[in-house]
Amino acid sequence: MKKLPLIFILFLACLIGKAWDVNEKYTGPKTPTTDTTWHPDILAGYEARYVNQGEAFDGPCRSTIVRKLNPRGSRKAYLYIHGFNDYFFQSEMGERFVDSGFNFYAVDLRRYGRSYEPWQYPFNIRNQEEYFNDIDSALSQIIRDGNTDITLSGHSTGGLTVALYGAVKGNDTPVDRIVTDSPFLAWNFNSFMRNVAIPVVGFWGKMFKNTKIKQGHCDGYAYSLLKEYYGEWEYNTDWKMIYSPPVTASWVNAISTAQKTVMKKRENIKVPILVMHSSRKIDGCNYTPEFQTGDAVLDPFMLQERGVKLGHQREVCTIDSGLHDLILSRYEVRDAAYDTIFSFIRKY
């Protein structure tokens, strides 16, 4: 049933030349960010600063570095990259790493969260390698802060991006290891969608980049996270929306291209890499208690299949009953994910 909407979207786009209007029109000035000083972050105990990333295809853009330094001093740093429809809000994560002797950093990528500008279409991208500048800016700051041992990590599309970073950079990768949490290495679709429909949409996206592809109106995953429903987390739902906005055809092409590049250049990943995923795939759209017991976004078995092929030094670990974002799972599950990360760092 999943294949019909995308195919119909393509034909409708051909016929009427446009897709969904999500009120993305902006008529005001596009003023670039020039304030790059550290300021108190929206999360208590953290600080943040903007990085002017220059002119992108949609105008000036910025990224945001968030950090929490170890008060006892440390030369070990952990850098976190969020996923799609997301931003860094997990203050517990930074506290765990600081308590374990690390300096903690996170990036809100361009067009996400703290970095979002009103003229931008949220989460849009045309090439995943655009994010390399956002990562490199954070790494430059981390090195300036005196860190000599650096772990680069990412969740979901962030996991795909950091794996791509390692695959493209190869021997020039400026980190000591890569950690991924449910990395978006494969589409959670059947073979027809993966091998026919998605490539067609990707090809379309090369020519008609801003064609919008509507997402399902599903609340299961968000309800399993949010404290006001069935989860234990509080976050800004304007930045991490309950219902995902339409994605662009160019975004689909960017994801597909990045997935292919990672697998094509997988042996070029020269630093140790950890791939973590849940033990269960959850199907469905609207919330049921089962959403608290597995990955409702990606297929963990596909992640396992691709993860075991990455790099030369790898660990692929299953986290029993983990949510899509393993670090947002219930306490004992995320505790197992943290134990896995710290064990991997000690080993490599």
mmCIF file of C-alpha atoms in Angstrom:
data_model
loop_
_atom_site.group_PDB
_atom_site.id
_atom_site.type_symbol
_atom_site.label_atom_id
_atom_site.label_comp_id
_atom_site.label_asym_id
_atom_site.label_seq_id
_atom_site.Cartn_x
_atom_site.Cartn_y
_atom_site.Cartn_z
ATOM 1 C CA MET A 1 0.000 0.000 0.000
ATOM 2 C CA LYS A 2 2.938 2.351 0.606
ATOM 3 C CA LYS A 3 3.937 2.522 -3.050
ATOM 4 C CA LEU A 4 0.797 4.202 -4.382
ATOM 5 C CA PRO A 5 1.072 7.679 -2.796
ATOM 6 C CA LEU A 6 4.570 8.349 -4.125
ATOM 7 C CA ILE A 7 3.692 7.240 -7.631
ATOM 8 C CA PHE A 8 0.521 9.329 -7.628
ATOM 9 C CA ILE A 9 2.524 12.280 -6.333
ATOM 10 C CA LEU A 10 4.866 12.053 -9.295
ATOM 11 C CA PHE A 11 2.025 11.982 -11.799
ATOM 12 C CA LEU A 12 0.226 14.861 -10.076
ATOM 13 C CA ALA A 13 3.434 16.863 -10.044
ATOM 14 C CA CYS A 14 3.815 16.246 -13.769
ATOM 15 C CA LEU A 15 0.242 17.295 -14.436
ATOM 16 C CA ILE A 16 -0.091 20.388 -12.264
ATOM 17 C CA GLY A 17 3.557 21.386 -11.859
ATOM 18 C CA LYS A 18 3.463 21.757 -8.092
ATOM 19 C CA ALA A 19 2.762 19.852 -4.922
ATOM 20 C CA TRP A 20 1.740 20.808 -1.373
ATOM 21 C CA ASP A 21 1.774 24.415 -0.245
ATOM 22 C CA VAL A 22 3.126 24.405 3.306
ATOM 23 C CA ASN A 23 3.265 28.191 3.674
ATOM 24 C CA GLU A 24 6.990 28.364 2.969
ATOM 25 C CA LYS A 25 6.744 31.750 1.209
ATOM 26 C CA TYR A 26 8.942 34.408 2.796
ATOM 27 C CA THR A 27 9.094 37.983 1.607
ATOM 28 C CA GLY A 28 11.222 39.639 4.294
ATOM 29 C CA PRO A 29 14.969 40.345 4.269
ATOM 30 C CA LYS A 30 17.480 37.502 4.376
ATOM 31 C CA THR A 31 19.977 38.818 6.875
ATOM 32 C CA PRO A 32 22.920 36.536 7.679
ATOM 33 C CA THR A 33 23.908 35.814 11.256
ATOM 34 C CA THR A 34 26.963 37.754 12.411
ATOM 35 C CA ASP A 35 26.845 37.172 16.195
ATOM 36 C CA THR A 36 29.211 34.274 16.838
ATOM 37 C CA THR A 37 29.809 34.821 20.568
ATOM 38 C CA TRP A 38 28.939 32.170 23.135
ATOM 39 C CA HIS A 39 25.643 32.719 24.928
ATOM 40 C CA PRO A 40 23.589 30.743 27.467
ATOM 41 C CA ASP A 41 21.725 28.000 25.654
ATOM 42 C CA ILE A 42 18.041 27.169 25.926
ATOM 43 C CA LEU A 43 19.171 24.118 27.949
ATOM 44 C CA ALA A 44 20.275 24.998 31.467
ATOM 45 C CA GLY A 45 23.992 24.493 31.998
ATOM 46 C CA TYR A 46 24.833 24.586 28.285
ATOM 47 C CA GLU A 47 26.150 27.360 26.068
ATOM 48 C CA ALA A 48 25.798 27.862 22.335
ATOM 49 C CA ARG A 49 27.047 29.943 19.449
ATOM 50 C CA TYR A 50 26.031 30.367 15.840
ATOM 51 C CA VAL A 51 28.350 29.711 12.927
ATOM 52 C CA ASN A 52 27.727 31.709 9.760
ATOM 53 C CA GLN A 53 27.875 29.097 6.981
ATOM 54 C CA GLY A 54 27.637 31.595 4.125
ATOM 55 C CA GLU A 55 25.290 31.508 1.161
ATOM 56 C CA ALA A 56 23.378 28.303 0.384
ATOM 57 C CA PHE A 57 20.888 27.546 -2.398
ATOM 58 C CA ASP A 58 18.112 29.212 -0.367
ATOM 59 C CA GLY A 59 20.055 32.156 1.048
ATOM 60 C CA PRO A 60 22.297 32.725 4.080
ATOM 61 C CA CYS A 61 22.477 29.804 6.482
ATOM 62 C CA ARG A 62 23.951 29.011 9.848
ATOM 63 C CA SER A 63 24.681 26.087 12.119
ATOM 64 C CA THR A 64 24.714 26.134 15.919
ATOM 65 C CA ILE A 65 27.312 24.587 18.230
ATOM 66 C CA VAL A 66 26.084 23.620 21.688
ATOM 67 C CA ARG A 67 28.545 22.584 24.369
ATOM 68 C CA LYS A 68 28.851 21.543 27.998
ATOM 69 C CA LEU A 69 32.456 21.494 29.191
ATOM 70 C CA ASN A 70 33.748 19.204 31.883
ATOM 71 C CA PRO A 71 34.409 21.381 34.971
ATOM 72 C CA ARG A 72 37.363 19.166 35.927
ATOM 73 C CA GLY A 73 38.986 19.624 32.533
ATOM 74 C CA SER A 74 39.256 17.003 29.798
ATOM 75 C CA ARG A 75 40.878 16.377 26.443
ATOM 76 C CA LYS A 76 38.189 13.915 25.368
ATOM 77 C CA ALA A 77 35.227 15.217 23.351
ATOM 78 C CA TYR A 78 31.968 13.699 22.145
ATOM 79 C CA LEU A 79 30.167 15.409 19.247
ATOM 80 C CA TYR A 80 26.509 14.564 18.555
ATOM 81 C CA ILE A 81 24.611 15.105 15.267
ATOM 82 C CA HIS A 82 20.808 14.865 15.423
ATOM 83 C CA GLY A 83 18.452 13.237 12.906
ATOM 84 C CA PHE A 84 15.625 14.384 10.601
ATOM 85 C CA ASN A 85 12.810 16.470 12.125
ATOM 86 C CA ASP A 86 14.992 16.896 15.183
ATOM 87 C CA TYR A 87 17.413 19.083 17.127
ATOM 88 C CA PHE A 88 19.562 18.687 20.231
ATOM 89 C CA PHE A 89 17.398 18.747 23.355
ATOM 90 C CA GLN A 90 18.586 15.681 25.299
ATOM 91 C CA SER A 91 20.350 17.463 28.169
ATOM 92 C CA GLU A 92 20.707 14.108 29.942
ATOM 93 C CA MET A 93 23.029 12.964 27.138
ATOM 94 C CA GLY A 94 25.508 15.764 27.702
ATOM 95 C CA GLU A 95 25.376 15.256 31.451
ATOM 96 C CA ARG A 96 26.154 11.544 31.041
ATOM 97 C CA PHE A 97 29.248 12.299 28.967
ATOM 98 C CA VAL A 98 30.464 15.113 31.208
ATOM 99 C CA ASP A 99 30.025 12.890 34.264
ATOM 100 C CA SER A 100 32.101 10.255 32.453
ATOM 101 C CA GLY A 101 35.018 12.605 31.847
ATOM 102 C CA PHE A 102 34.178 14.099 28.426
ATOM 103 C CA ASN A 103 33.537 17.541 27.023
ATOM 104 C CA PHE A 104 30.204 17.302 25.251
ATOM 105 C CA TYR A 105 29.236 19.054 22.003
ATOM 106 C CA ALA A 106 26.211 18.956 19.716
ATOM 107 C CA VAL A 107 25.310 20.656 16.445
ATOM 108 C CA ASP A 108 21.944 21.905 15.287
ATOM 109 C CA LEU A 109 22.451 21.556 11.544
ATOM 110 C CA ARG A 110 21.442 24.221 9.029
ATOM 111 C CA ARG A 111 17.641 24.552 8.687
ATOM 112 C CA TYR A 112 17.083 22.719 11.978
ATOM 113 C CA GLY A 113 16.213 23.844 15.510
ATOM 114 C CA ARG A 114 18.344 26.705 16.789
ATOM 115 C CA SER A 115 19.799 27.216 13.303
ATOM 116 C CA TYR A 116 16.499 27.567 11.454
ATOM 117 C CA GLU A 117 15.934 30.850 9.604
ATOM 118 C CA PRO A 118 12.449 32.044 8.528
ATOM 119 C CA TRP A 119 13.261 31.999 4.802
ATOM 120 C CA GLN A 120 14.296 28.345 4.890
ATOM 121 C CA TYR A 121 12.172 25.286 4.211
ATOM 122 C CA PRO A 122 12.708 23.137 7.324
ATOM 123 C CA PHE A 123 15.127 20.219 7.101
ATOM 124 C CA ASN A 124 15.671 20.688 3.362
ATOM 125 C CA ILE A 125 18.900 19.577 1.708
ATOM 126 C CA ARG A 126 20.214 18.883 -1.774
ATOM 127 C CA ASN A 127 23.376 17.033 -0.857
ATOM 128 C CA GLN A 128 24.180 15.445 2.522
ATOM 129 C CA GLU A 129 27.750 16.661 2.145
ATOM 130 C CA GLU A 130 26.472 20.199 2.784
ATOM 131 C CA TYR A 131 26.451 19.174 6.434
ATOM 132 C CA PHE A 132 30.197 18.520 6.372
ATOM 133 C CA ASN A 133 30.795 22.256 6.837
ATOM 134 C CA ASP A 134 28.578 22.246 9.932
ATOM 135 C CA ILE A 135 30.496 19.271 11.331
ATOM 136 C CA ASP A 136 33.898 20.721 10.444
ATOM 137 C CA SER A 137 33.051 24.014 12.172
ATOM 138 C CA ALA A 138 32.212 22.130 15.353
ATOM 139 C CA LEU A 139 35.358 20.013 15.094
ATOM 140 C CA SER A 140 37.476 23.153 14.687
ATOM 141 C CA GLN A 141 35.942 24.509 17.891
ATOM 142 C CA ILE A 142 36.528 21.198 19.666
ATOM 143 C CA ILE A 143 40.206 21.231 18.676
ATOM 144 C CA ARG A 144 40.570 24.894 19.721
ATOM 145 C CA ASP A 145 39.162 23.895 23.102
ATOM 146 C CA GLY A 146 42.147 21.580 23.526
ATOM 147 C CA ASN A 147 40.543 18.208 22.849
ATOM 148 C CA THR A 148 42.790 15.525 21.392
ATOM 149 C CA ASP A 149 40.484 12.476 21.504
ATOM 150 C CA ILE A 150 37.263 13.001 19.540
ATOM 151 C CA THR A 151 34.229 10.795 18.978
ATOM 152 C CA LEU A 152 31.802 11.795 16.202
ATOM 153 C CA SER A 153 28.278 10.451 16.612
ATOM 154 C CA GLY A 154 24.952 10.689 14.834
ATOM 155 C CA HIS A 155 21.368 9.480 15.070
ATOM 156 C CA SER A 156 19.231 8.360 12.074
ATOM 157 C CA THR A 157 19.943 10.796 9.194
ATOM 158 C CA GLY A 158 22.702 12.157 11.426
ATOM 159 C CA GLY A 159 24.053 8.605 11.621
ATOM 160 C CA LEU A 160 23.978 8.387 7.831
ATOM 161 C CA THR A 161 25.751 11.742 7.613
ATOM 162 C CA VAL A 162 28.603 10.804 9.976
ATOM 163 C CA ALA A 163 29.066 7.456 8.197
ATOM 164 C CA LEU A 164 29.185 9.362 4.894
ATOM 165 C CA TYR A 165 31.678 11.778 6.465
ATOM 166 C CA GLY A 166 33.987 8.884 7.288
ATOM 167 C CA ALA A 167 33.514 7.227 3.893
ATOM 168 C CA VAL A 168 34.295 10.425 1.964
ATOM 169 C CA LYS A 169 37.104 11.704 4.198
ATOM 170 C CA GLY A 170 38.887 8.354 4.483
ATOM 171 C CA ASN A 171 42.385 8.777 5.902
ATOM 172 C CA ASP A 172 41.690 12.480 6.397
ATOM 173 C CA THR A 173 38.858 11.868 8.875
ATOM 174 C CA PRO A 174 39.741 14.185 11.793
ATOM 175 C CA VAL A 175 38.131 12.059 14.527
ATOM 176 C CA ASP A 176 39.177 8.932 16.380
ATOM 177 C CA ARG A 177 35.968 6.932 16.009
ATOM 178 C CA ILE A 178 32.359 7.138 14.784
ATOM 179 C CA VAL A 179 29.252 6.127 16.736
ATOM 180 C CA THR A 180 25.840 5.710 15.088
ATOM 181 C CA ASP A 181 22.414 5.308 16.682
ATOM 182 C CA SER A 182 19.907 3.720 14.239
ATOM 183 C CA PRO A 183 21.679 5.220 11.195
ATOM 184 C CA PHE A 184 19.503 5.774 8.117
ATOM 185 C CA LEU A 185 21.457 3.337 5.944
ATOM 186 C CA ALA A 186 18.385 1.997 4.122
ATOM 187 C CA TRP A 187 14.814 3.032 3.372
ATOM 188 C CA ASN A 188 12.153 1.251 5.403
ATOM 189 C CA PHE A 189 10.188 0.192 2.318
ATOM 190 C CA ASN A 190 9.592 -2.957 0.316
ATOM 191 C CA SER A 191 11.827 -3.871 -2.628
ATOM 192 C CA PHE A 192 9.591 -2.156 -5.204
ATOM 193 C CA MET A 193 9.786 1.119 -3.301
ATOM 194 C CA ARG A 194 13.544 0.877 -2.745
ATOM 195 C CA ASN A 195 14.446 -0.268 -6.255
ATOM 196 C CA VAL A 196 11.862 1.512 -8.411
ATOM 197 C CA ALA A 197 9.833 4.273 -6.741
ATOM 198 C CA ILE A 198 12.588 5.901 -4.660
ATOM 199 C CA PRO A 199 15.067 6.070 -7.618
ATOM 200 C CA VAL A 200 12.310 7.624 -9.757
ATOM 201 C CA VAL A 201 11.616 10.243 -7.071
ATOM 202 C CA GLY A 202 15.353 10.833 -6.722
ATOM 203 C CA PHE A 203 15.731 11.370 -10.468
ATOM 204 C CA TRP A 204 12.756 13.721 -10.400
ATOM 205 C CA GLY A 205 14.431 15.588 -7.549
ATOM 206 C CA LYS A 206 17.472 16.367 -9.687
ATOM 207 C CA MET A 207 15.277 18.390 -12.041
ATOM 208 C CA PHE A 208 12.365 19.586 -9.885
ATOM 209 C CA LYS A 209 14.130 19.973 -6.578
ATOM 210 C CA ASN A 210 11.354 21.604 -4.563
ATOM 211 C CA THR A 211 8.564 19.166 -5.395
ATOM 212 C CA LYS A 212 6.973 18.310 -2.040
ATOM 213 C CA ILE A 213 6.268 14.730 -1.002
ATOM 214 C CA LYS A 214 3.733 14.463 1.766
ATOM 215 C CA GLN A 215 4.498 12.330 4.814
ATOM 216 C CA GLY A 216 2.059 10.072 6.633
ATOM 217 C CA HIS A 217 -0.078 11.692 9.355
ATOM 218 C CA CYS A 218 1.268 9.346 12.040
ATOM 219 C CA ASP A 219 1.630 10.116 15.734
ATOM 220 C CA GLY A 220 2.926 6.800 17.117
ATOM 221 C CA TYR A 221 6.599 7.682 17.406
ATOM 222 C CA ALA A 222 6.093 11.222 18.717
ATOM 223 C CA TYR A 223 3.555 10.059 21.296
ATOM 224 C CA SER A 224 6.014 7.416 22.514
ATOM 225 C CA LEU A 225 8.541 10.217 23.227
ATOM 226 C CA LEU A 226 6.559 13.194 24.498
ATOM 227 C CA LYS A 227 5.916 13.467 28.233
ATOM 228 C CA GLU A 228 2.485 14.976 27.627
ATOM 229 C CA TYR A 229 1.443 11.693 25.988
ATOM 230 C CA TYR A 230 3.180 8.386 26.822
ATOM 231 C CA GLY A 231 6.893 9.241 26.892
ATOM 232 C CA GLU A 232 9.223 11.051 29.284
ATOM 233 C CA TRP A 233 10.704 13.861 27.181
ATOM 234 C CA GLU A 234 9.868 17.527 26.694
ATOM 235 C CA TYR A 235 10.931 19.367 23.563
ATOM 236 C CA ASN A 236 9.889 22.131 21.178
ATOM 237 C CA THR A 237 7.357 20.613 18.780
ATOM 238 C CA ASP A 238 7.860 23.511 16.366
ATOM 239 C CA TRP A 239 11.412 22.201 15.902
ATOM 240 C CA LYS A 240 10.728 18.478 16.334
ATOM 241 C CA MET A 241 7.244 18.222 14.927
ATOM 242 C CA ILE A 242 4.680 15.610 15.883
ATOM 243 C CA TYR A 243 3.742 15.280 12.221
ATOM 244 C CA SER A 244 6.612 15.534 9.759
ATOM 245 C CA PRO A 245 6.201 18.196 7.055
ATOM 246 C CA PRO A 246 6.450 17.180 3.403
ATOM 247 C CA VAL A 247 9.988 16.498 2.247
ATOM 248 C CA THR A 248 11.354 17.722 -1.057
ATOM 249 C CA ALA A 249 12.243 15.442 -3.932
ATOM 250 C CA SER A 250 15.800 16.777 -3.665
ATOM 251 C CA TRP A 251 15.898 15.595 -0.025
ATOM 252 C CA VAL A 252 14.919 12.096 -1.184
ATOM 253 C CA ASN A 253 17.663 12.218 -3.807
ATOM 254 C CA ALA A 254 20.205 13.449 -1.238
ATOM 255 C CA ILE A 255 19.401 10.584 1.148
ATOM 256 C CA SER A 256 19.500 7.943 -1.591
ATOM 257 C CA THR A 257 22.771 9.291 -2.965
ATOM 258 C CA ALA A 258 24.343 9.331 0.508
ATOM 259 C CA GLN A 259 23.227 5.754 1.191
ATOM 260 C CA LYS A 260 24.731 4.564 -2.085
ATOM 261 C CA THR A 261 27.969 6.459 -1.472
ATOM 262 C CA VAL A 262 28.373 5.014 2.019
ATOM 263 C CA MET A 263 28.023 1.464 0.722
ATOM 264 C CA LYS A 264 30.194 2.104 -2.341
ATOM 265 C CA LYS A 265 32.968 3.663 -0.238
ATOM 266 C CA ARG A 266 32.398 1.620 2.916
ATOM 267 C CA GLU A 267 35.975 0.322 2.966
ATOM 268 C CA ASN A 268 37.187 3.924 2.960
ATOM 269 C CA ILE A 269 35.948 4.345 6.537
ATOM 270 C CA LYS A 270 39.327 4.192 8.270
ATOM 271 C CA VAL A 271 38.302 4.872 11.877
ATOM 272 C CA PRO A 272 36.440 2.359 14.072
ATOM 273 C CA ILE A 273 32.675 2.604 13.675
ATOM 274 C CA LEU A 274 29.840 1.492 15.965
ATOM 275 C CA VAL A 275 26.383 0.762 14.557
ATOM 276 C CA MET A 276 23.612 0.394 17.149
ATOM 277 C CA HIS A 277 20.031 -0.523 16.362
ATOM 278 C CA SER A 278 16.909 -1.823 18.037
ATOM 279 C CA SER A 279 15.947 -5.485 18.296
ATOM 280 C CA ARG A 280 12.461 -4.978 16.892
ATOM 281 C CA LYS A 281 10.704 -3.279 14.007
ATOM 282 C CA ILE A 282 7.350 -1.684 14.839
ATOM 283 C CA ASP A 283 4.756 -1.291 12.093
ATOM 284 C CA GLY A 284 1.781 1.014 12.314
ATOM 285 C CA CYS A 285 0.876 4.680 12.350
ATOM 286 C CA ASN A 286 -1.067 5.649 15.465
ATOM 287 C CA TYR A 287 0.175 5.030 18.977
ATOM 288 C CA THR A 288 -0.150 1.702 20.760
ATOM 289 C CA PRO A 289 1.947 0.490 23.743
ATOM 290 C CA GLU A 290 4.008 -1.547 21.253
ATOM 291 C CA PHE A 291 5.589 1.708 20.071
ATOM 292 C CA GLN A 292 7.548 1.746 23.341
ATOM 293 C CA THR A 293 9.299 -1.533 22.466
ATOM 294 C CA GLY A 294 11.022 -1.069 19.103
ATOM 295 C CA ASP A 295 11.963 1.064 16.096
ATOM 296 C CA ALA A 296 8.876 2.572 14.459
ATOM 297 C CA VAL A 297 10.879 4.500 11.827
ATOM 298 C CA LEU A 298 13.526 2.229 10.265
ATOM 299 C CA ASP A 299 13.999 -1.511 9.847
ATOM 300 C CA PRO A 300 16.690 -2.694 12.304
ATOM 301 C CA PHE A 301 17.365 -5.804 10.239
ATOM 302 C CA MET A 302 18.289 -3.703 7.203
ATOM 303 C CA LEU A 303 20.573 -1.608 9.404
ATOM 304 C CA GLN A 304 22.234 -4.782 10.669
ATOM 305 C CA GLU A 305 22.692 -6.085 7.124
ATOM 306 C CA ARG A 306 24.399 -2.905 5.948
ATOM 307 C CA GLY A 307 26.152 -2.061 9.191
ATOM 308 C CA VAL A 308 28.275 -5.224 9.197
ATOM 309 C CA LYS A 309 29.810 -4.108 5.885
ATOM 310 C CA LEU A 310 31.096 -0.712 7.049
ATOM 311 C CA GLY A 311 34.771 0.019 7.510
ATOM 312 C CA HIS A 312 37.533 -2.256 8.750
ATOM 313 C CA GLN A 313 37.038 -2.008 12.518
ATOM 314 C CA ARG A 314 33.374 -2.159 13.348
ATOM 315 C CA GLU A 315 30.943 -3.243 15.998
ATOM 316 C CA VAL A 316 27.254 -3.773 15.255
ATOM 317 C CA CYS A 317 25.166 -4.013 18.413
ATOM 318 C CA THR A 318 21.494 -4.738 19.012
ATOM 319 C CA ILE A 319 19.863 -2.825 21.865
ATOM 320 C CA ASP A 320 16.942 -4.892 23.103
ATOM 321 C CA SER A 321 13.565 -3.106 22.797
ATOM 322 C CA GLY A 322 15.179 0.218 21.889
ATOM 323 C CA LEU A 323 13.173 3.003 20.293
ATOM 324 C CA HIS A 324 14.300 4.462 16.978
ATOM 325 C CA ASP A 325 16.335 6.969 18.981
ATOM 326 C CA LEU A 326 17.941 4.534 21.392
ATOM 327 C CA ILE A 327 18.987 7.365 23.718
ATOM 328 C CA LEU A 328 15.299 8.294 24.180
ATOM 329 C CA SER A 329 14.250 4.775 25.154
ATOM 330 C CA ARG A 330 13.167 3.917 28.689
ATOM 331 C CA TYR A 331 15.926 4.172 31.295
ATOM 332 C CA GLU A 332 17.243 0.602 31.350
ATOM 333 C CA VAL A 333 17.328 0.468 27.547
ATOM 334 C CA ARG A 334 19.154 3.757 27.052
ATOM 335 C CA ASP A 335 21.466 2.733 29.881
ATOM 336 C CA ALA A 336 22.447 -0.296 27.773
ATOM 337 C CA ALA A 337 23.028 2.005 24.779
ATOM 338 C CA TYR A 338 25.308 4.280 26.836
ATOM 339 C CA ASP A 339 27.205 1.262 28.183
ATOM 340 C CA THR A 340 27.730 0.107 24.597
ATOM 341 C CA ILE A 341 29.043 3.521 23.537
ATOM 342 C CA PHE A 342 31.445 3.875 26.472
ATOM 343 C CA SER A 343 32.708 0.316 25.997
ATOM 344 C CA PHE A 344 33.354 1.023 22.316
ATOM 345 C CA ILE A 345 35.239 4.231 23.117
ATOM 346 C CA ARG A 346 37.412 2.463 25.712
ATOM 347 C CA LYS A 347 38.177 -0.299 23.228
ATOM 348 C CA TYR A 348 39.110 1.947 20.325
#
